[in-house]
Amino acid sequence: MKPGSVIIDLAALGGGNCELTRKDDVWTTPNGVTIIGYTDMPARMASQASAMYSSNMVSLMKHVQGKGKASEFLGNVKSHLEAGEAGDIVTRSIVCCRDGQLVKMPPPPQPTPVKPKVDVAAKKKAEAPSPLKQAVFAALTLTLGVCLALGVGEGVKASQLTTFLLAGAAGYQAVWGVAHSLHTPLMSVTNAISGMTAVGGLLLMQRSNSTAASVLAMIGVAVSAVNIIGGFVVSQRMLNLFKKKGSEDWSSMMLVPGLIFIAVSLTHKELLGPVNTVSSVLCVAAIGALASQSTANAGCKLGMVGVFGALMATLVDMDAHLLYISLALLTVGGSLGLYVGMSVTPLQLPQTVAAFHSLVGFAAMSTSIGSFASNPEAGASMENISAVLGDFIGAVTFTGSIIAFGKLNGNLSSKPLTLPGKNFLNLAALLTQVGLTTVFLRSGEGLYGVVLLFVIALLACAMGVHLVGSVGGGDMPVCITVLNSYSGWALVAEGFLLGSPVLTVVGSLIGFSGAILTKIMCDAMNRDIFNVLFGGINNAPVVKSAGDEAPKEHTETSIDNVADLLASAKEVLVVPGYGMAMARAQTAMGEVANLLRANDINLKFGVHPVAGRMPGQMNVLLAEAGVPHEWVLEMDEVNPTMESVDVVLVVGANDVVNSAAQELEGCAIWGMPVIEVWRAKKVIFCKRSMAGGYADLDNPVFYKGNTDMLLGDAKKTADQLVSKVRERLERV
């Protein structure tokens, strides 16, 4: 028989008419023939036939009824009959007699002509930039980088510039190696490390001779402590979710070097410089260790030790009265961070990370202003340039992160802010910033210079509100990674300002980390970073349909049918989306996975890079549900073998599985890499309604012949599916 054929052996109870029949089992031969050997087939037939009949009848009634109420059913039938050949063929076919007269049946519908398959790969390959353009772009980028380095080299110590460049190169290599499933812990760890702004605040407290500068420094220390403790607590909680039950974890041994830092800092102050250097290296090693699940926990501990060492080296060199104040500030801020870190759930991670970013930005802004206030001399010195850059970047990060928090937390609308001429507003604000910076560097002395920095900060805060407000909710994953990068560059400016190598190293590490994650996210969404950040500048008009306006029919299914499909399958793929997270259905899906796995059904999860509201969020949610990370695959791992999958269950996802990305040129997601679920043997969509995703684009997969829709709340549906799957498996 041909591959794909199915043999139903009705004589399985007596040994079977087929030699290969296995009693009470369904299996597939090496040549692709499925043999069903159920012995309780009569008991199955009634429920199966009833379910299929009821599903077909419901679909028919919905088709005739349309979008109107049930009372409009007969009116629709009448109107279609009166329309003659222009009326709906399905409605006309179900009426055989009207007013005592025989109704002429319409001719049978002709099969839809098969559309030629579009070679998407070839099209993408043709659209790829030429090697010449790529080489020119790379050369220009490198040239600008060299010019920038040479331009600042005159005012910066060679050691500082070398430290920055080498740290950036090391961080660049380390971040590229981090697994996609660990991108969320990566952002959380780098966010905690960016709390090194506390070191800048402590240095400013120690050097300042101005009350105002000291107050700003103290504020920076307190909010940075919230970031450090809260960030590491959240990171460790996430990584604990990935642990296998019963596995031993000795990564806490990595905290031992912290004891050495204490001993050296208290007894050999001449070694405080090397302590800072080692702390910087440990922070880089922390990022590198996040490359795999086996070393991720150790990486988090290395980051803790690195930050602790830098703080310790700074504290022991302070005067007694400042030391007590600093410890009090760190304790208060750390306690608040501990409370926040222990309170948040995995679903709240995106907004929590955004909130922590705002603290880093505020600390950098206050420390930059305070540093200048302690020595308010005009001039284009590296200290003043660093102060204005730290002030500007910190302020944008501060308010931008607050807006991102509001959108992710539901306090603000996720729709993009569309002010008239918004791009001209951005340009005008940027030119104003350049003008204010020029005035500050030329004549910003004393109180006048401090006031200018506050004005720059206020305008930058407004820019942060407008820039992030113009970003839609679906682009928030990119926005968060950009803000993560901003916090790093603010830290670099603070490092140059205060002459702190450890701040320069950590800042460049975080800056490059956020930039790389931003590139990964933009590539996964096929988006241009400028279009995301500036609200769609130069976007072409969005196409929403393929020109085929004919009514489309979808097929709905029931939980019983889906349970039967899953229980009889051999290969199952679950594609989770943000809808699953919002419905908190991950625990139920974890139970379904465990049930099927326990019955030798190979179930995997396929996660799209931008599923959720930040990189890797779906992986964390699945880990919370007890799903081993070995069961979770990336998009590039599931697409090549999609034809061999018996059932794909899409839970709360839409745009990331939308075939319009390959079939509808010019649409909002055209060219975006997606999980190609439609190539599987059977696709089940578990979603609330037939509405489109964030892109507001109809999904052609809904109407394909191998797709069924299981509509309803994802949480309730998943809970019912658990019990039905368990029931079916027990019966088998």
Tab-separated table of N, CA and C in Angstrom, residues 121-208:
chain	number	residue	atom	x	y	z
A	121	ALA	N	11.772	30.628	-0.387
A	121	ALA	CA	13.220	30.639	-0.150
A	121	ALA	C	13.951	31.291	-1.319
A	122	ALA	N	13.510	30.947	-2.530
A	122	ALA	CA	14.157	31.538	-3.701
A	122	ALA	C	13.906	33.033	-3.772
A	123	LYS	N	12.678	33.440	-3.405
A	123	LYS	CA	12.351	34.864	-3.437
A	123	LYS	C	13.194	35.628	-2.437
A	124	LYS	N	13.298	35.057	-1.221
A	124	LYS	CA	14.109	35.717	-0.199
A	124	LYS	C	15.567	35.803	-0.642
A	125	LYS	N	16.004	34.721	-1.280
A	125	LYS	CA	17.395	34.709	-1.714
A	125	LYS	C	17.640	35.788	-2.764
A	126	ALA	N	16.630	35.974	-3.635
A	126	ALA	CA	16.786	36.994	-4.669
A	126	ALA	C	16.778	38.389	-4.074
A	127	GLU	N	16.021	38.564	-2.967
A	127	GLU	CA	15.914	39.875	-2.352
A	127	GLU	C	17.077	40.170	-1.409
A	128	ALA	N	17.918	39.209	-1.161
A	128	ALA	CA	19.027	39.424	-0.235
A	128	ALA	C	19.989	40.460	-0.807
A	129	PRO	N	20.568	41.283	0.064
A	129	PRO	CA	21.493	42.317	-0.417
A	129	PRO	C	22.726	41.692	-1.054
A	130	SER	N	23.279	42.414	-1.998
A	130	SER	CA	24.454	41.915	-2.701
A	130	SER	C	25.671	41.937	-1.784
A	131	PRO	N	26.645	41.069	-2.036
A	131	PRO	CA	27.873	41.079	-1.225
A	131	PRO	C	28.571	42.432	-1.236
A	132	LEU	N	28.464	43.155	-2.380
A	132	LEU	CA	29.096	44.471	-2.463
A	132	LEU	C	28.463	45.443	-1.465
A	133	LYS	N	27.123	45.454	-1.413
A	133	LYS	CA	26.437	46.348	-0.481
A	133	LYS	C	26.769	45.988	0.964
A	134	GLN	N	26.814	44.689	1.238
A	134	GLN	CA	27.150	44.262	2.596
A	134	GLN	C	28.564	44.696	2.963
A	135	ALA	N	29.490	44.553	2.015
A	135	ALA	CA	30.876	44.941	2.287
A	135	ALA	C	30.987	46.446	2.501
A	136	VAL	N	30.263	47.231	1.681
A	136	VAL	CA	30.293	48.693	1.827
A	136	VAL	C	29.733	49.105	3.176
A	137	PHE	N	28.616	48.487	3.564
A	137	PHE	CA	28.008	48.824	4.857
A	137	PHE	C	28.948	48.482	6.008
A	138	ALA	N	29.571	47.297	5.936
A	138	ALA	CA	30.502	46.892	6.993
A	138	ALA	C	31.699	47.836	7.060
A	139	ALA	N	32.203	48.232	5.885
A	139	ALA	CA	33.356	49.140	5.853
A	139	ALA	C	33.003	50.507	6.430
A	140	LEU	N	31.809	51.017	6.091
A	140	LEU	CA	31.381	52.311	6.625
A	140	LEU	C	31.205	52.256	8.135
A	141	THR	N	30.614	51.165	8.605
A	141	THR	CA	30.424	51.010	10.049
A	141	THR	C	31.761	50.980	10.773
A	142	LEU	N	32.694	50.199	10.230
A	142	LEU	CA	34.018	50.111	10.844
A	142	LEU	C	34.733	51.460	10.803
A	143	THR	N	34.600	52.171	9.680
A	143	THR	CA	35.248	53.485	9.551
A	143	THR	C	34.707	54.468	10.580
A	144	LEU	N	33.384	54.485	10.740
A	144	LEU	CA	32.777	55.374	11.734
A	144	LEU	C	33.247	55.020	13.140
A	145	GLY	N	33.343	53.708	13.404
A	145	GLY	CA	33.817	53.283	14.721
A	145	GLY	C	35.248	53.716	14.987
A	146	VAL	N	36.109	53.564	13.972
A	146	VAL	CA	37.511	53.979	14.124
A	146	VAL	C	37.605	55.486	14.325
A	147	CYS	N	36.833	56.248	13.533
A	147	CYS	CA	36.854	57.713	13.673
A	147	CYS	C	36.367	58.140	15.050
A	148	LEU	N	35.332	57.471	15.539
A	148	LEU	CA	34.818	57.807	16.866
A	148	LEU	C	35.860	57.524	17.934
A	149	ALA	N	36.518	56.362	17.823
A	149	ALA	CA	37.545	56.009	18.805
A	149	ALA	C	38.703	56.999	18.773
A	150	LEU	N	39.114	57.398	17.552
A	150	LEU	CA	40.210	58.369	17.441
A	150	LEU	C	39.780	59.749	17.927
A	151	GLY	N	38.501	60.077	17.696
A	151	GLY	CA	38.009	61.380	18.108
A	151	GLY	C	37.970	61.548	19.609
A	152	VAL	N	37.574	60.501	20.320
A	152	VAL	CA	37.502	60.606	21.782
A	152	VAL	C	38.834	60.266	22.424
A	153	GLY	N	39.741	59.705	21.631
A	153	GLY	CA	41.007	59.257	22.210
A	153	GLY	C	41.831	60.370	22.807
A	154	GLU	N	41.686	61.604	22.273
A	154	GLU	CA	42.492	62.709	22.775
A	154	GLU	C	42.111	63.085	24.197
A	155	GLY	N	40.829	62.940	24.538
A	155	GLY	CA	40.395	63.342	25.873
A	155	GLY	C	40.239	62.194	26.837
A	156	VAL	N	40.511	60.976	26.402
A	156	VAL	CA	40.340	59.801	27.255
A	156	VAL	C	41.681	59.117	27.439
A	157	LYS	N	41.901	58.633	28.626
A	157	LYS	CA	43.122	57.878	28.866
A	157	LYS	C	43.148	56.648	27.974
A	158	ALA	N	44.333	56.323	27.508
A	158	ALA	CA	44.468	55.164	26.619
A	158	ALA	C	43.990	53.894	27.299
A	159	SER	N	44.234	53.779	28.597
A	159	SER	CA	43.818	52.582	29.330
A	159	SER	C	42.299	52.464	29.372
A	160	GLN	N	41.597	53.607	29.538
A	160	GLN	CA	40.138	53.581	29.568
A	160	GLN	C	39.572	53.180	28.216
A	161	LEU	N	40.114	53.760	27.154
A	161	LEU	CA	39.633	53.438	25.816
A	161	LEU	C	39.904	51.980	25.477
A	162	THR	N	41.085	51.492	25.843
A	162	THR	CA	41.422	50.086	25.601
A	162	THR	C	40.490	49.165	26.371
A	163	THR	N	40.215	49.525	27.627
A	163	THR	CA	39.308	48.726	28.453
A	163	THR	C	37.930	48.641	27.820
A	164	PHE	N	37.437	49.786	27.357
A	164	PHE	CA	36.109	49.822	26.742
A	164	PHE	C	36.047	48.945	25.492
A	165	LEU	N	37.029	49.080	24.613
A	165	LEU	CA	37.015	48.334	23.358
A	165	LEU	C	37.168	46.836	23.582
A	166	LEU	N	38.081	46.451	24.472
A	166	LEU	CA	38.285	45.022	24.734
A	166	LEU	C	37.074	44.413	25.427
A	167	ALA	N	36.484	45.165	26.369
A	167	ALA	CA	35.292	44.659	27.060
A	167	ALA	C	34.137	44.496	26.081
A	168	GLY	N	34.008	45.456	25.154
A	168	GLY	CA	32.959	45.342	24.150
A	168	GLY	C	33.146	44.127	23.268
A	169	ALA	N	34.391	43.866	22.858
A	169	ALA	CA	34.674	42.693	22.018
A	169	ALA	C	34.379	41.398	22.767
A	170	ALA	N	34.791	41.338	24.044
A	170	ALA	CA	34.545	40.134	24.845
A	170	ALA	C	33.054	39.923	25.061
A	171	GLY	N	32.345	41.005	25.387
A	171	GLY	CA	30.904	40.895	25.586
A	171	GLY	C	30.176	40.493	24.324
A	172	TYR	N	30.616	41.029	23.189
A	172	TYR	CA	30.009	40.700	21.901
A	172	TYR	C	30.079	39.197	21.642
A	173	GLN	N	31.251	38.615	21.864
A	173	GLN	CA	31.419	37.181	21.640
A	173	GLN	C	30.626	36.357	22.650
A	174	ALA	N	30.585	36.821	23.898
A	174	ALA	CA	29.901	36.062	24.952
A	174	ALA	C	28.398	36.016	24.719
A	175	VAL	N	27.807	37.141	24.327
A	175	VAL	CA	26.353	37.213	24.187
A	175	VAL	C	25.862	36.378	23.011
A	176	TRP	N	26.620	36.336	21.903
A	176	TRP	CA	26.183	35.556	20.745
A	176	TRP	C	26.044	34.076	21.078
A	177	GLY	N	26.761	33.614	22.089
A	177	GLY	CA	26.710	32.194	22.417
A	177	GLY	C	25.559	31.801	23.312
A	178	VAL	N	24.780	32.761	23.814
A	178	VAL	CA	23.695	32.462	24.754
A	178	VAL	C	22.525	31.818	24.017
A	179	ALA	N	22.019	30.708	24.562
A	179	ALA	CA	20.893	30.006	23.956
A	179	ALA	C	19.639	30.871	23.995
A	180	HIS	N	18.777	30.712	22.962
A	180	HIS	CA	17.550	31.513	22.905
A	180	HIS	C	16.676	31.291	24.130
A	181	SER	N	16.617	30.069	24.624
A	181	SER	CA	15.774	29.778	25.786
A	181	SER	C	16.225	30.523	27.029
A	182	LEU	N	17.469	31.017	27.029
A	182	LEU	CA	18.008	31.715	28.198
A	182	LEU	C	18.104	33.222	27.975
A	183	HIS	N	17.441	33.731	26.949
A	183	HIS	CA	17.495	35.168	26.702
A	183	HIS	C	16.816	35.963	27.817
A	184	THR	N	15.740	35.435	28.382
A	184	THR	CA	15.091	36.142	29.492
A	184	THR	C	15.995	36.180	30.721
A	185	PRO	N	16.566	35.039	31.175
A	185	PRO	CA	17.540	35.134	32.269
A	185	PRO	C	18.728	36.020	31.927
A	186	LEU	N	19.166	36.012	30.662
A	186	LEU	CA	20.277	36.880	30.259
A	186	LEU	C	19.933	38.345	30.503
A	187	MET	N	18.740	38.759	30.079
A	187	MET	CA	18.342	40.149	30.284
A	187	MET	C	18.216	40.473	31.759
A	188	SER	N	17.728	39.510	32.536
A	188	SER	CA	17.576	39.747	33.971
A	188	SER	C	18.929	39.866	34.664
A	189	VAL	N	19.883	39.008	34.281
A	189	VAL	CA	21.220	39.063	34.884
A	189	VAL	C	21.935	40.354	34.491
A	190	THR	N	21.882	40.711	33.206
A	190	THR	CA	22.529	41.959	32.793
A	190	THR	C	21.861	43.161	33.447
A	191	ASN	N	20.562	43.054	33.669
A	191	ASN	CA	19.846	44.128	34.345
A	191	ASN	C	20.331	44.275	35.783
A	192	ALA	N	20.559	43.137	36.451
A	192	ALA	CA	21.073	43.185	37.824
A	192	ALA	C	22.497	43.738	37.849
A	193	ILE	N	23.310	43.301	36.885
A	193	ILE	CA	24.693	43.790	36.829
A	193	ILE	C	24.729	45.293	36.558
A	194	SER	N	23.749	45.785	35.791
A	194	SER	CA	23.722	47.224	35.512
A	194	SER	C	23.456	48.040	36.772
A	195	GLY	N	23.063	47.354	37.857
A	195	GLY	CA	22.949	48.035	39.143
A	195	GLY	C	24.291	48.517	39.667
A	196	MET	N	25.354	48.262	38.892
A	196	MET	CA	26.677	48.804	39.220
A	196	MET	C	26.666	50.331	39.268
A	197	THR	N	25.559	50.937	38.813
A	197	THR	CA	25.431	52.385	38.984
A	197	THR	C	25.562	52.767	40.454
A	198	ALA	N	25.350	51.783	41.337
A	198	ALA	CA	25.571	52.035	42.768
A	198	ALA	C	27.032	52.386	43.029
A	199	VAL	N	27.943	51.738	42.294
A	199	VAL	CA	29.367	52.051	42.445
A	199	VAL	C	29.623	53.507	42.065
A	200	GLY	N	28.982	53.959	40.977
A	200	GLY	CA	29.129	55.357	40.587
A	200	GLY	C	28.611	56.298	41.656
A	201	GLY	N	27.471	55.951	42.257
A	201	GLY	CA	26.933	56.781	43.328
A	201	GLY	C	27.844	56.826	44.539
A	202	LEU	N	28.429	55.687	44.890
A	202	LEU	CA	29.348	55.631	46.038
A	202	LEU	C	30.605	56.461	45.774
A	203	LEU	N	31.136	56.367	44.551
A	203	LEU	CA	32.320	57.169	44.210
A	203	LEU	C	32.013	58.664	44.274
A	204	LEU	N	30.813	59.035	43.813
A	204	LEU	CA	30.439	60.446	43.845
A	204	LEU	C	30.246	60.937	45.282
A	205	MET	N	29.647	60.102	46.133
A	205	MET	CA	29.499	60.475	47.544
A	205	MET	C	30.862	60.730	48.177
A	206	GLN	N	31.829	59.928	47.795
A	206	GLN	CA	33.170	60.012	48.374
A	206	GLN	C	33.919	61.262	47.896
A	207	ARG	N	33.676	61.684	46.656
A	207	ARG	CA	34.441	62.791	46.080
A	207	ARG	C	33.714	64.132	46.157
A	208	SER	N	32.423	64.112	46.404
A	208	SER	CA	31.631	65.328	46.305
A	208	SER	C	31.879	66.275	47.472
